[in-house]
Structure formats: C-alpha cells, structure tokens
Coordinates of C-alpha atoms in Angstrom, one line a residue:
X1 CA -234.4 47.5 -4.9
X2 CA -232.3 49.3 -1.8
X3 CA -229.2 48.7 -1.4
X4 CA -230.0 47.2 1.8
X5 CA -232.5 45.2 0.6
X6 CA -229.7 42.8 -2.2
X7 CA -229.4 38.9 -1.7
X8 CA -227.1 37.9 1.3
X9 CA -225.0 36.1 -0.7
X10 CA -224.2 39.4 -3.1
X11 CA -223.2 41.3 0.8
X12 CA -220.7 38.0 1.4
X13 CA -218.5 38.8 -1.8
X14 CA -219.0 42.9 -0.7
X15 CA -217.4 41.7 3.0
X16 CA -214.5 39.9 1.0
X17 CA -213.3 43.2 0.3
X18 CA -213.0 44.5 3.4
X19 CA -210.3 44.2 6.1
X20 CA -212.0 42.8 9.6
X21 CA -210.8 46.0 11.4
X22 CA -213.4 47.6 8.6
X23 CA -215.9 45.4 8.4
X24 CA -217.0 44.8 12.4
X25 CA -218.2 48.5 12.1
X26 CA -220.6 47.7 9.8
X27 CA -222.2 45.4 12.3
X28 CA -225.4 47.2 12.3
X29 CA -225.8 48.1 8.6
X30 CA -228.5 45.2 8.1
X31 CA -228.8 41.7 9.2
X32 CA -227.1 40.4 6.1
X33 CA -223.8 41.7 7.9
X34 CA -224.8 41.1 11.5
X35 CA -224.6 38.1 10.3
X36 CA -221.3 37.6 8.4
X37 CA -219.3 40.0 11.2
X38 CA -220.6 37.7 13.7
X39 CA -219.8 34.2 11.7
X40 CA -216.2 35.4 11.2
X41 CA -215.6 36.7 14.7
X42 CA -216.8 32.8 16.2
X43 CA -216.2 30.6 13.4
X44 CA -213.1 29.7 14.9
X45 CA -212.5 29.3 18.5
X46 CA -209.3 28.8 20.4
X47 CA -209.3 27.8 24.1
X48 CA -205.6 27.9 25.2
X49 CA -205.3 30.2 28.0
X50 CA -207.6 32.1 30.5
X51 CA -207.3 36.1 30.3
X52 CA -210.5 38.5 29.3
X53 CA -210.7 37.5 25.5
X54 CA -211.8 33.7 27.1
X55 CA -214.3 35.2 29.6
X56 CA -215.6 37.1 27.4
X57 CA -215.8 34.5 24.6
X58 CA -217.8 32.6 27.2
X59 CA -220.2 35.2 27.9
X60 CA -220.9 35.1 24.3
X61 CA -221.0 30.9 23.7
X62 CA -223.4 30.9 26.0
X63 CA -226.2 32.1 23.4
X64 CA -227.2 29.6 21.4
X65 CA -227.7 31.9 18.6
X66 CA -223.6 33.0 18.9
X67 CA -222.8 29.3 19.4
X68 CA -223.9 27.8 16.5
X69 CA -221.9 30.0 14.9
X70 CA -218.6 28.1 15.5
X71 CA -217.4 25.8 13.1
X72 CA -213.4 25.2 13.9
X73 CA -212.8 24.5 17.9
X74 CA -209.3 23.8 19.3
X75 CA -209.0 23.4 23.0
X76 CA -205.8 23.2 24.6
X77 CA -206.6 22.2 28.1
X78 CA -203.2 22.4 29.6
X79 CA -204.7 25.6 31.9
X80 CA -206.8 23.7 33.5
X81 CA -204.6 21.6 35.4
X82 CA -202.5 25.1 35.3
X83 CA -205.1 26.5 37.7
X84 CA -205.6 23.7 39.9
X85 CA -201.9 24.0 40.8
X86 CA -201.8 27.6 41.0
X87 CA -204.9 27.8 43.2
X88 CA -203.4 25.0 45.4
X89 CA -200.5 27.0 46.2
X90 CA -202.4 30.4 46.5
X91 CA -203.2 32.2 49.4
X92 CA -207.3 32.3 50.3
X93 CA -207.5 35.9 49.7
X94 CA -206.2 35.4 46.3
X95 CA -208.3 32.7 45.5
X96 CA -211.6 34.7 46.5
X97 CA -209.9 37.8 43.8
X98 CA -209.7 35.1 41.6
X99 CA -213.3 33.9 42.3
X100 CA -214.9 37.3 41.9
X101 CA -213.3 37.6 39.0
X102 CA -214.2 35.3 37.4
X103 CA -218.0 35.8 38.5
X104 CA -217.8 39.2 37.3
X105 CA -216.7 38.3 34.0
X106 CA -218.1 34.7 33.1
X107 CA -221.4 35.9 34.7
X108 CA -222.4 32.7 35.8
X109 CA -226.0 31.3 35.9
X110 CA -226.9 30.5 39.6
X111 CA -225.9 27.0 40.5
X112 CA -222.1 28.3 38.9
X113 CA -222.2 31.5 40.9
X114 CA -223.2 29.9 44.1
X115 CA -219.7 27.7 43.0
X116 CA -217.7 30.9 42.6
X117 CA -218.1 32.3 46.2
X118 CA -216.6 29.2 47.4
X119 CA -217.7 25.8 46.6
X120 CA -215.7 24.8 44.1
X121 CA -212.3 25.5 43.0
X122 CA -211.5 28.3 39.8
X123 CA -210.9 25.4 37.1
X124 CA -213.9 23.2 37.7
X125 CA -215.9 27.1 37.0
X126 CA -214.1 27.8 33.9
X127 CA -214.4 23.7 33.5
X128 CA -218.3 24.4 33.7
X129 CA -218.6 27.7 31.7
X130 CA -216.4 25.4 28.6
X131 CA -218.9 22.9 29.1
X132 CA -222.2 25.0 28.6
X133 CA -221.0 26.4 25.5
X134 CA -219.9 23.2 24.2
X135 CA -223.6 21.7 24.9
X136 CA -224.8 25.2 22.0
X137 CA -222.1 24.5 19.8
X138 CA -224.0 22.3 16.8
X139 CA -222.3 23.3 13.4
X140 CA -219.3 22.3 14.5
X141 CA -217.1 20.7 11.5
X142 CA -213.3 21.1 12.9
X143 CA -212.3 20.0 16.3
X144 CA -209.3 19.9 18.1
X145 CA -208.4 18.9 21.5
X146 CA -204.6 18.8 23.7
X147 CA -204.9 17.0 26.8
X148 CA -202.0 18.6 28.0
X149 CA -201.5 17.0 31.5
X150 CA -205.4 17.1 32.3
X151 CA -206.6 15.0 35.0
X152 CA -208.8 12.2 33.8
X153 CA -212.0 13.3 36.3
X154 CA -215.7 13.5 36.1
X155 CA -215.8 16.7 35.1
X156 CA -212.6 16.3 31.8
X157 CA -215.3 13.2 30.7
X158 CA -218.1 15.0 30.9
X159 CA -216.9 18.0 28.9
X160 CA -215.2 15.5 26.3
X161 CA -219.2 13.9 26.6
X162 CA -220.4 17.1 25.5
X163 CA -218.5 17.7 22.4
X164 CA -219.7 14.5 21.4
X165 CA -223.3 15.0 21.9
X166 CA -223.1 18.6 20.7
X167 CA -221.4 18.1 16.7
X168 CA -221.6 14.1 16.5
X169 CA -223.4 14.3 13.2
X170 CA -221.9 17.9 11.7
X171 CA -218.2 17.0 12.9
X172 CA -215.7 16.3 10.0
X173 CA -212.1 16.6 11.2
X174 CA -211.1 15.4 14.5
X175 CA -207.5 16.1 16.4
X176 CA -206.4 14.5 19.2
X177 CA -203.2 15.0 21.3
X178 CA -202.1 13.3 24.3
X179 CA -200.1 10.9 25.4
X180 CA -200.8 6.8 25.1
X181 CA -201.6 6.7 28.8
X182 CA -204.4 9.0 28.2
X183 CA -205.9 7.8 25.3
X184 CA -208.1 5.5 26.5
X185 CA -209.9 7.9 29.0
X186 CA -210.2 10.4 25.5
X187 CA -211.2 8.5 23.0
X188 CA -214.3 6.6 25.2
X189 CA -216.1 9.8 25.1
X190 CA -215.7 10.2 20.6
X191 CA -218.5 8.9 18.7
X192 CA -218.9 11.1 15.3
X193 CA -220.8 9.4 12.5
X194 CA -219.5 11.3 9.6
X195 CA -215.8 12.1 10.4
X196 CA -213.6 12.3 7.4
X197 CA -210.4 13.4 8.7
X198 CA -208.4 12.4 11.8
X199 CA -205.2 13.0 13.2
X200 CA -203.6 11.5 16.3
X201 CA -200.2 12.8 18.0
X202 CA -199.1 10.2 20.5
X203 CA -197.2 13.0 22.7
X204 CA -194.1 12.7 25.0
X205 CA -194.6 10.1 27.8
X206 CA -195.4 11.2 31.2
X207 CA -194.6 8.0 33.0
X208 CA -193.3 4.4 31.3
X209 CA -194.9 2.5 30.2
X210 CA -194.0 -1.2 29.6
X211 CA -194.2 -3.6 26.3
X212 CA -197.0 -5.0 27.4
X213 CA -199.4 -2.3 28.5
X214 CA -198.0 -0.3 25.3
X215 CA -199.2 -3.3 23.0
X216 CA -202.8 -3.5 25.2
X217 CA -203.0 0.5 24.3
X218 CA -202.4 -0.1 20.8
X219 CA -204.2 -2.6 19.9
X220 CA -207.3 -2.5 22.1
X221 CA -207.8 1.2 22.0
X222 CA -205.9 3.1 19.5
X223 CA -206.6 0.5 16.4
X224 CA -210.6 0.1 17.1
X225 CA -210.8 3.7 17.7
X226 CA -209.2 4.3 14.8
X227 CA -211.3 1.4 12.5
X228 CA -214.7 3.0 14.3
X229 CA -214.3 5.2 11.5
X230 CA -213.6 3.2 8.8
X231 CA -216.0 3.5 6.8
X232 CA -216.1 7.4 6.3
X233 CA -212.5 8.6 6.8
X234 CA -210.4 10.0 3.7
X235 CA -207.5 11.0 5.8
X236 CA -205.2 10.0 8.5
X237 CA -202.4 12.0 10.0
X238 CA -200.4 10.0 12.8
X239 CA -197.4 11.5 14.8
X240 CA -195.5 10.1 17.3
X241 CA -193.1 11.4 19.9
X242 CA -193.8 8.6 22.1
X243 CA -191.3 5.8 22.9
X244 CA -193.6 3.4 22.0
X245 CA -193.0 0.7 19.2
X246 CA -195.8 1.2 17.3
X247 CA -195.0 -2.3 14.3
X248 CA -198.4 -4.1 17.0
X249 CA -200.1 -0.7 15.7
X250 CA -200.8 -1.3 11.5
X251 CA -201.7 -4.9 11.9
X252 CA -204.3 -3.8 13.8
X253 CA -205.8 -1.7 11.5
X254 CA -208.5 -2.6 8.8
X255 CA -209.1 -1.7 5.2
X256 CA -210.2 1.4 4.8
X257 CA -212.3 2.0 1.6
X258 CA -212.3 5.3 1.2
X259 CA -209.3 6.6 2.6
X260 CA -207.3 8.9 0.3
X261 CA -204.8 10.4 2.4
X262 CA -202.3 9.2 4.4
X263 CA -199.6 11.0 6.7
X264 CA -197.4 9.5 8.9
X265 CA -194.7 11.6 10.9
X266 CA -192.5 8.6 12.6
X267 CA -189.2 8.1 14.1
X268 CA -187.8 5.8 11.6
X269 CA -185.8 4.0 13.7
X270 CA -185.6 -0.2 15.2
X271 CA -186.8 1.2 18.5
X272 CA -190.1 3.1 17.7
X273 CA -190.7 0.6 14.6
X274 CA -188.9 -2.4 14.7
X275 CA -191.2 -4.1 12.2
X276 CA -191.4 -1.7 9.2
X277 CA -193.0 -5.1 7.0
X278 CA -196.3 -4.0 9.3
X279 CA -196.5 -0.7 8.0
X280 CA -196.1 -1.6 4.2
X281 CA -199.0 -4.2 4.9
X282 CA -201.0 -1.7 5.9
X283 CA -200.0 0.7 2.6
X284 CA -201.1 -2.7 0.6
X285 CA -204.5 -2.9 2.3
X286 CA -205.5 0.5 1.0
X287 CA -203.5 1.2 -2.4
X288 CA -207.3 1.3 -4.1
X289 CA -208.4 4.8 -3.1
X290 CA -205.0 6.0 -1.7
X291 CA -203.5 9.2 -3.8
X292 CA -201.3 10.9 -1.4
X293 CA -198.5 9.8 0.8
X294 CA -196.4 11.6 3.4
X295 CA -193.9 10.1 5.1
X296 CA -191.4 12.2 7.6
X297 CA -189.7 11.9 10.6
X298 CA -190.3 12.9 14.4
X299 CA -188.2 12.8 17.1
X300 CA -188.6 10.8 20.3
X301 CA -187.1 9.2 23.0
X302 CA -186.2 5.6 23.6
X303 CA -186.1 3.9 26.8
X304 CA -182.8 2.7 27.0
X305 CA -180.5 6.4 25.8
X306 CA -177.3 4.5 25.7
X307 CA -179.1 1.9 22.9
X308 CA -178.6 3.9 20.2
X309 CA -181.6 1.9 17.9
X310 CA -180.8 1.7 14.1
X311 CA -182.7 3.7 11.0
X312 CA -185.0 1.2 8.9
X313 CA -186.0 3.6 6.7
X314 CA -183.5 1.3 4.2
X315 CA -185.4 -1.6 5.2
X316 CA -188.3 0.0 4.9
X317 CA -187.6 1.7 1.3
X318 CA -186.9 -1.5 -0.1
X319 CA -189.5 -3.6 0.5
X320 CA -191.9 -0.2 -0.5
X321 CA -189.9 0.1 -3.7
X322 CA -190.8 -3.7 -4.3
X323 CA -194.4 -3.3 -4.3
X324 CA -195.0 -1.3 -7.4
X325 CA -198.6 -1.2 -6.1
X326 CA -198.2 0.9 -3.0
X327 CA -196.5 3.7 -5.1
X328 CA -198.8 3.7 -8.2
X329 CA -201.1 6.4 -9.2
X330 CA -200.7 9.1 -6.1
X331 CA -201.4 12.8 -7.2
X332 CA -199.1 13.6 -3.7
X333 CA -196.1 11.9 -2.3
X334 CA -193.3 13.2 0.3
X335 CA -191.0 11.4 1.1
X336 CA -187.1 10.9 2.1
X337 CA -185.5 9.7 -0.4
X338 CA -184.6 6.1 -1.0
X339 CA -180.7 5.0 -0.6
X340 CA -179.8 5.1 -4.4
X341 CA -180.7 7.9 -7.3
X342 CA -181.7 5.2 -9.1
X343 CA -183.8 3.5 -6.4
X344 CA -185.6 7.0 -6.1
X345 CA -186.2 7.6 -9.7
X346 CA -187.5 4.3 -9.7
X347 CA -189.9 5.2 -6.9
X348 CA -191.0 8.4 -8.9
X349 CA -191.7 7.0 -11.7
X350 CA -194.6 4.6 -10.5
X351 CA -196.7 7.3 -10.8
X352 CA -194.5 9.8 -13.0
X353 CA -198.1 10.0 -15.2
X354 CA -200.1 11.3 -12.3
X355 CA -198.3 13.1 -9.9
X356 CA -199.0 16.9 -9.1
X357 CA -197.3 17.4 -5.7
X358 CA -193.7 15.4 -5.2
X359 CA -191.6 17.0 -1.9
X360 CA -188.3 15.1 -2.1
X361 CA -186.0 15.7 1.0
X362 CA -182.7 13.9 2.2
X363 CA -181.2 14.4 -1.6
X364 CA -179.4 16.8 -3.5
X365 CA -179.7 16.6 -7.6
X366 CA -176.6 16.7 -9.7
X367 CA -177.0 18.7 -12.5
X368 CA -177.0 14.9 -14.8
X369 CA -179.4 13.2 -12.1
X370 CA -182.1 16.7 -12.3
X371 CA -182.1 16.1 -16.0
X372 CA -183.2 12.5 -15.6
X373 CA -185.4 13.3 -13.2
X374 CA -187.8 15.6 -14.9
X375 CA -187.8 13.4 -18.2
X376 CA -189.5 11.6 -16.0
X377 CA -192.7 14.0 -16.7
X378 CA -191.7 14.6 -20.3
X379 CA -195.0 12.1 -22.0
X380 CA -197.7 14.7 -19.4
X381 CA -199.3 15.8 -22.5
X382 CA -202.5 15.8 -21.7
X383 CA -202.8 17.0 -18.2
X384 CA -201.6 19.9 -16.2
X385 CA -198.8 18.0 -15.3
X386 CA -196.5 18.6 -11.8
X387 CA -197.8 21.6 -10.0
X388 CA -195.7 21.8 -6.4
X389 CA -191.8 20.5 -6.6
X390 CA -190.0 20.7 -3.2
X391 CA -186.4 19.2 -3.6
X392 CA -182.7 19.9 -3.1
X393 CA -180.1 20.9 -5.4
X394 CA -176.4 20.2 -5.1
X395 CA -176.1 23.7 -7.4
X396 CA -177.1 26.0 -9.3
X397 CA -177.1 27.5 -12.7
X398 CA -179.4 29.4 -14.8
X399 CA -179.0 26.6 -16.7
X400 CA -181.0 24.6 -13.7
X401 CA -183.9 26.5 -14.1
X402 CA -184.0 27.2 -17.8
X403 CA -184.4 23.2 -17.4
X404 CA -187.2 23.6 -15.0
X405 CA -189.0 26.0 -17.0
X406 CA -188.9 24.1 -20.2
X407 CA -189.6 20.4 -18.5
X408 CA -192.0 21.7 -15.8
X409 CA -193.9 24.6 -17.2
X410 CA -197.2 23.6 -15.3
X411 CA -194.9 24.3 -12.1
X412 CA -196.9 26.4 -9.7
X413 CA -195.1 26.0 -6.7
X414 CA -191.4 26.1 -6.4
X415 CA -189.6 24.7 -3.2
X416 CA -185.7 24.9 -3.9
X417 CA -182.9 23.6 -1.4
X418 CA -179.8 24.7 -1.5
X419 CA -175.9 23.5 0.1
X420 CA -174.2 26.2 1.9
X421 CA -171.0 26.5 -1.0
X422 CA -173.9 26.7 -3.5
X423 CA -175.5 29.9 -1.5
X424 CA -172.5 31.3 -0.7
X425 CA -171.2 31.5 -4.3
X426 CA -174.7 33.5 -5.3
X427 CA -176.0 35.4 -2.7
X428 CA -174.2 38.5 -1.3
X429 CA -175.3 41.4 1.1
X430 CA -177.0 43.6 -1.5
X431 CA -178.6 46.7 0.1
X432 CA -179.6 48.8 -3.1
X433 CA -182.4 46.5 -4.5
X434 CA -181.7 48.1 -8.3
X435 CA -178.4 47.4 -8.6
X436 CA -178.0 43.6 -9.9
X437 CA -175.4 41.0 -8.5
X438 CA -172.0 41.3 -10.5
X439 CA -171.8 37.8 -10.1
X440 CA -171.7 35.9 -13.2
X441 CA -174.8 34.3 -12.0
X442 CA -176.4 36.7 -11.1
X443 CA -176.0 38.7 -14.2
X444 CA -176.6 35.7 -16.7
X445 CA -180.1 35.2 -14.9
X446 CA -180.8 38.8 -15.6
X447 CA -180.3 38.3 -19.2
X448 CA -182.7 35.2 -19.3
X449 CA -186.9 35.6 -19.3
X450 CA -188.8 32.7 -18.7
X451 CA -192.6 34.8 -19.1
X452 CA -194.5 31.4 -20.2
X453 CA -193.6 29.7 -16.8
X454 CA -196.5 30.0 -14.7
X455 CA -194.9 30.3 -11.6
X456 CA -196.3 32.0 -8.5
X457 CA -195.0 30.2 -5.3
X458 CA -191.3 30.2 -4.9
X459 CA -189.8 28.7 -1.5
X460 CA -186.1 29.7 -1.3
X461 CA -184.5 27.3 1.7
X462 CA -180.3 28.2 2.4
X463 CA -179.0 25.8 4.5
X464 CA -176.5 27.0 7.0
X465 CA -174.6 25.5 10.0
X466 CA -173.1 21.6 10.2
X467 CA -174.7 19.8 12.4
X468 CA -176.0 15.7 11.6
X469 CA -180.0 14.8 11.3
X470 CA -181.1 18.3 12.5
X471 CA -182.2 20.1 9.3
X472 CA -186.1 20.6 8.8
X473 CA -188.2 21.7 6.0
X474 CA -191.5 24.2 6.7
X475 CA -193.7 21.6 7.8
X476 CA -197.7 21.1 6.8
X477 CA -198.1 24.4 8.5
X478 CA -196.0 26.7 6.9
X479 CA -196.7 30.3 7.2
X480 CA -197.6 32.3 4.0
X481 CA -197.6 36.1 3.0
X482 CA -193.6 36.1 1.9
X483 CA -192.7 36.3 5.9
X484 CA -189.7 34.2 7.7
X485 CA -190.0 30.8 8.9
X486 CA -187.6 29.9 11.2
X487 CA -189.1 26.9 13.8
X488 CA -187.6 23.8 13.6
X489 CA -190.6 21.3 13.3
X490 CA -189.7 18.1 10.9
X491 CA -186.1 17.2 10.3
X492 CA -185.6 16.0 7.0
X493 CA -182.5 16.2 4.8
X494 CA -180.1 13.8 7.1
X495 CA -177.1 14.8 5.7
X496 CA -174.5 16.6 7.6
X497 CA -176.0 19.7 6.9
X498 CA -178.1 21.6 9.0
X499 CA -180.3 24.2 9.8
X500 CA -181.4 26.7 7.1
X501 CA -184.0 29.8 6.8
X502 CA -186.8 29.1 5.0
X503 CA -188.9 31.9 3.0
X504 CA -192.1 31.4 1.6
X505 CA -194.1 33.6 -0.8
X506 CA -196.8 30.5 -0.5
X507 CA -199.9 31.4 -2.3
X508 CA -198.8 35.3 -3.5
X509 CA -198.8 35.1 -7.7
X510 CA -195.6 36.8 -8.5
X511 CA -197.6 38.7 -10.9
X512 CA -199.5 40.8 -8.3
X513 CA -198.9 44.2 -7.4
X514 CA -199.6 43.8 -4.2
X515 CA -196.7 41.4 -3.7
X516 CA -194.0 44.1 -4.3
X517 CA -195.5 46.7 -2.0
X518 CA -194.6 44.1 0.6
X519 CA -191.5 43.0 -0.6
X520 CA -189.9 46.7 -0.5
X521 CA -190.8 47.5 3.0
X522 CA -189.2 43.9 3.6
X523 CA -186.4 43.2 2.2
X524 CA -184.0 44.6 4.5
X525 CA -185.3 42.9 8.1
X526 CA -186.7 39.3 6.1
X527 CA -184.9 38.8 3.2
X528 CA -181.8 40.2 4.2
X529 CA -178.6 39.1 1.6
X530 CA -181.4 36.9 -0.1
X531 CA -183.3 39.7 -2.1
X532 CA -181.5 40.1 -5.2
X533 CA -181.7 36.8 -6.0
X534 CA -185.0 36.7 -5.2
X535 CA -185.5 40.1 -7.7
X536 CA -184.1 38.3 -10.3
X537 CA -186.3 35.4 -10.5
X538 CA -189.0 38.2 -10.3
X539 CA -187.5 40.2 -13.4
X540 CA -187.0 36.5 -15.3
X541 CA -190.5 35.6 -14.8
X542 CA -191.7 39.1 -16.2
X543 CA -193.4 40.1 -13.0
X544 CA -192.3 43.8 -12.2
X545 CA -190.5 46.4 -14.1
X546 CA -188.0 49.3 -13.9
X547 CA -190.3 51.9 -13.3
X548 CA -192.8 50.3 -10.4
X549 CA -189.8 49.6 -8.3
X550 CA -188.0 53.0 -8.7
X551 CA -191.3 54.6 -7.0

C-alpha cells in the first residue's frame, strides 16, 4: 500500500495536524485532501457584506459539487437594502462601474448578465447570484438568517423559498433575527422536517407597534411557528430586545416532548412580561425531558421612557421556587439568583444530585454561605459530580479555594467573580513573571498545591467601575484561546457594581505546554496586573515549573 493509496478517514486525522495555511497546499496531493481542503474552506459560509471574498464565494457556490459542501450558512442581509440605497443616490456612471463589476466577478449566466448591463439594479444581481447557490446547497445542517432592514419583496421570499427547498430535510438548527413586524413575511417561507434547534431574537422595533397587533404577532405567528416544530426540537433559545409584552407568548405554546433545552434572554421587567405566571406554565408543560435552563436578561425599550416598569424577577423566583418540579433533575441551570441565600440554596438543591453546569450571577458568597453551598454536592459519590461553576465571591482566601478543591474536585471549569476591594487587595502591577506577589495572599497560595484537582478552564472576571444594572458576564459566545473579552453582551450581577474584564483560558488544560508559550508572549498587553495571580493558580495546580518558564 502507497501512501497515497490509505483509507480517507486515516488522511482526516493526518489534516488535524496541520494548520489551514499548511494544509490548502496540499490540495492536489490526492483526492482524499481535495476533498477535506475543500470541506473546510465551504463548510461554513458567511454572507455579511459584499467585497471580492463574496463574489468569489459565489463563483464557487455555483457548482453543485462546491455547494454541497456547506454545512453552516449565516446570512446577514442588511447589505442588501445597503445597496439599494447606495445605488439610489449614486451617480449613473457609478452604477454601470458597479455593474461591470460585478459581471466581471460574479460571472453571471446569461439572463443575470443581460441584468448587469442595465436592467436591474446591483442588489437584486447579488439577490440572484445568493439565490442560485442557495438552490445547490443540500447538506445544509446550520442556518442562520438577519433580516436586517430587508424589504419584504418577491425576490427576499423567493430567496428565503429557496433555503427551504434546498436543506428542508438535512437542516438541524435554525436562527432567525428580525424584528416582530417582519416575522410573519420570514417565517411563511420555513418548513424543515427535522429541526432540532431554534433560536428567535425579536430585534429592536422599527416602527410601533400597538397591543393589539403585538398580541396577533404572537400568537398567530410566532407561537404556531414555533409549535410546527414540536415534535422534533430539543432546544429553544429566545431573545428579546423588542418592546413587546411577550406573557400572550408562553400560553401559546404547546408541550414539547422532546425538548431538552431551554434559553430565554428576557427583560425581566412589568413592561416586556407583565405576567411572569405564563412563563412558569410553560416550564411546567415540559419539566419531563427538560435538563438545562438559562435564564438572563436583555435590554430593551419600553413605549412609555418616563414609565419606569418594575423587575418581576421576585415574582417570578417565587412562584419557580414553589414548584419543586420545574427545578428538578437539570444537568445545566443559569440563572440570577433568587432574593434570599436561602431561597437560592433552596433552588440548587432541587437538583444538587444531578447538576454538572450551575452559572450563578447577581450574588456574591460569604465565606459561611460558599461553605453551605458546596455541601450541597457533598453525597455525588457516584458520578462525576459538578463540572463548570460560574459564580461570585464577596472574597478571597486560599482558604476559598482549598474549599473548592476539596468539595469540588470533579471541577473542570472555573468561572470566578470578584468585588473591586477584593481585587484590589490581591492583584498588583507585577511585570517580572518570576518574582511572586509579597502579599500575604499571594505568598500563602504559593505555599499550597492542589495537584489532584482536575482543573483546566479558569475564568478570572475583576469587576471595576460603579455603575447600577450594567455589569455582564461572557455570554454563550465567549471567546477561547486565554484572549481578552471585553463586549458587553448580557448584564447580569445587578448590584451597584459594574463593568469588569473578563479572561478566559476556556477549553486550554492548564497542563499543556502549549498554554504557557502563549501566556509568556501575553501577559504584558492581556493580562496586564492579573498574571501573577493567574501564575499562581498555575504553580498550585502543578502545571509548569521553574525551569520551563525561566527559558
């Protein structure tokens, strides 16, 4: 046997090895890595903005062979309408520069390229061009599309028709984002048969729109197109940063038997859910399968600014803490938490026995209340136990982690948050990354080991600032590979503390080599006064020595 001539599957684990940059070279080595150079290059596509890379892309989707290739689409149409209003206001001999162009690169079939020299205007071509590669595109599992202020024409239906008739049957996730206005006009043209996930952000309103044409959009088009799917979806992910009262919404909305996930990202307030009783229904119509819960909050407008409505999320803990049901067996749940310690070790403990993931914001643990909270996990004997904690601490000692190390030692994932006179108290500028804090802290940490504890994510959040209800946590997007993250996406801790730095070394084992490489050409532009504490939890957890760092 050539080399040439091994199984395809044995040249995918060789490819994992390489970098792209290295790999796309090797294009013509055989077909095996024709093949897996061309399925990463179009497995995913992004349409968001019109330059070469899209016109080329194009080109390419076109062939059915390149097409079918694609497996994660997101299309952000918001250029479309973009180039309608530029070409409006351009000058004719821009707009035939901007036709040739586009002729030149897209190289249009013949009934497009008789458009091109005059016909029709620059969007509805690139409109077309979208459209033909969508009809190819029939492995399609992820899609995602952003109206984005598109006009609700022939031709947006019949491209939305398209994506339907192209991945109906492969499509698994589905993510739509507009605003309620438009959904009706977007979600006609959706008909998968085997969709799993879905995920709807009700964006900022365009125009107003009053009680009762809200309630008409809720419940006769968001809630069936939602229950279409009812008997395949596992997950659903709602946002809102519409003024709409969305309580009409969850009545609405059937069992669904196999749904697993839930995520809600609300504003938790009287005027965007002023019946918070319709949204623990809802929880108590799927408690069966469900095993996950998120619950965070969005911002968004109200119609009346100088109505300041009222947080429920007090109403709304309540009557979820008295339902015992709702809360019982999930593997995941993030949530704010509840208005008491006790009410929220109450909550925690409904399914103490099977929880892996637990993200607690809007609290910081005393050193008493941190104690009581990990007994909580004390009888997992015979499971892994809690793998990912995210919650915030109102100090700490080495005292606080030796507690997490001994309680927790199934702990993966670490997410840590801290008040701005705990930080303040441990982390000083240090430049010279040998030299050890002479804090006593710092230098009691340094005496400690912890090399059982399996830790290899840590998330180290410092809040800074004092402002009220503005603080936010990394999001279901955070970025990995130990870089900053610094956008402001979901508020969560509502106390008067704000805004902090966030740094994640999200899915890095702090037992790689390859970590520290990065770390040292790092740590003075990211980590900045936070490395030596960081160091330290390194050199506790066994995970570098003297010598590797001295290189």
């Amino acid at each position: 046997m050539t080399i040439v001539d091994l199984p395809e599957d044995v040249w995918q684990i060789v490819a994992l090895f390489f970098p792209q940059r290295e790999l796309s070279p090797l294009i013509s080595v055989n077909k095996a890595l024709y093949n897996i150079v061309l399925n990463a290059k179009y497995r995913e596509i992004h349409w968001d903005k019109v330059d070469k890379d899209l016109a080329r892309t194009l080109v390419r989707l076109r062939t059915p062979c390149i097409a079918q290739r694609v497996r994660r689409l997101h299309v952000r149409a918001w250029f479309i309408e973009y180039l309608n209003r530029k070409e409006a206001q351009s000058r004719p001999s821009a707009m035939a520069i901007s036709k040739r162009w586009l002729n030149r690169h897209l190289r249009l079939p013949s009934r497009l390229s008789h458009g091109a020299k005059g016909n029709t205007t620059y969007a509805e071509d690139i409109m077309e061009a979208m459209t033909e590669a969508l009809s190819l595109m029939s492995q399609v599992t992820e899609y995602t599309f952003e109206w984005r202020d598109l006009s609700p024409n022939q031709r947006t239906l019949r491209l939305l028709s398209t994506a339907r008739s192209a991945f109906g049957i492969s499509l698994r996730k589905l993510t739509l984002n507009a605003q309620l206005e438009n959904f009706r006009a977007l979600v006609s043209t959706v008909e998968f048969e085997n969709l799993e996930d879905l995920e709807l952000y009700f964006d900022h309103d365009n125009i107003e729109l009053d009680v009762e044409e809200t309630l008409r959009i809720l419940q006769n088009t968001i809630a069936p197109f939602i229950n279409r799917f009812r008997r395949t979806i596992s997950s659903l992910f709602i946002f809102s940063a519409s003024k709409a009262d969305l309580s009409s919404l969850f009545p609405a909305l059937d069992k669904f038997p196999r749904l697993y996930n839930l995520i809600f990202h609300l504003p938790w307030d009287s005027a965007h859910l002023s019946e918070p009783d319709a949204l623990i229904g809802f929880l108590r119509r799927n408690t069966e399968m469900l095993r996950s819960i998120e619950l965070r909050k969005s911002y968004a407008a109200v119609s009346e600014p100088a109505d300041a409505p009222t947080c429920i999320w007090s109403q709304f803990s309540r009557a979820l803490l008295s339902d015992p049901r709702v809360l019982t067996d999930l593997t995941i749940l993030k949530i704010p938490a509840f208005r008491s310690f006790e009410e929220t070790l109450a909550c925690i403990n409904y399914s103490a026995h099977t929880l892996t993931t637990l993200h607690l914001v809007d609290y910081f643990f005393g050193e008493d209340e941190l104690l009581a909270f990990v007994q909580l996990f004390a009888r997992r004997n015979l499971d892994s136990g809690l793998r990912t904690l995210y919650i915030g601490l109102s100090t700490l000692t080495v005292s606080t982690i030796d507690l997490l190390a001994r309680r927790l030692p199934a702990l993966d994932s670490l997410g840590l948050v801290l008040a701005e006179y705990v930080a303040s108290e441990i982390m000083i500028m240090q430049h010279n990354i040998l030299v050890l804090q002479a804090s006593p802290f710092c230098m009691s940490l340094a005496a400690h080991s912890f090399p059982e504890w399996g830790l290899a994510n840590i998330g180290e959040n410092l809040v800074k600032a004092v402002h009220r209800n503005t603080l936010f946590d990394p999001g279901r997007n955070s970025n990995h590979a130990a870089h900053r993250s610094l956008l402001p996406e979901h508020p969560q801790f509502q106390s008067p503390t704000s805004i902090y730095i966030c740094i994640h070394l999200s899915g890095i084992s702090v037992t790689s080599g390859k970590i520290f490489n990065h770390l040292r050409m790092s740590s003075c532009s990211v980590f900045g006064d936070k490395w030596s504490i960081i160091l330290l939890f390194f050199h506790s957890l066994g995970a570098y020595d003297h010598e590797f760092l001295s290189r």
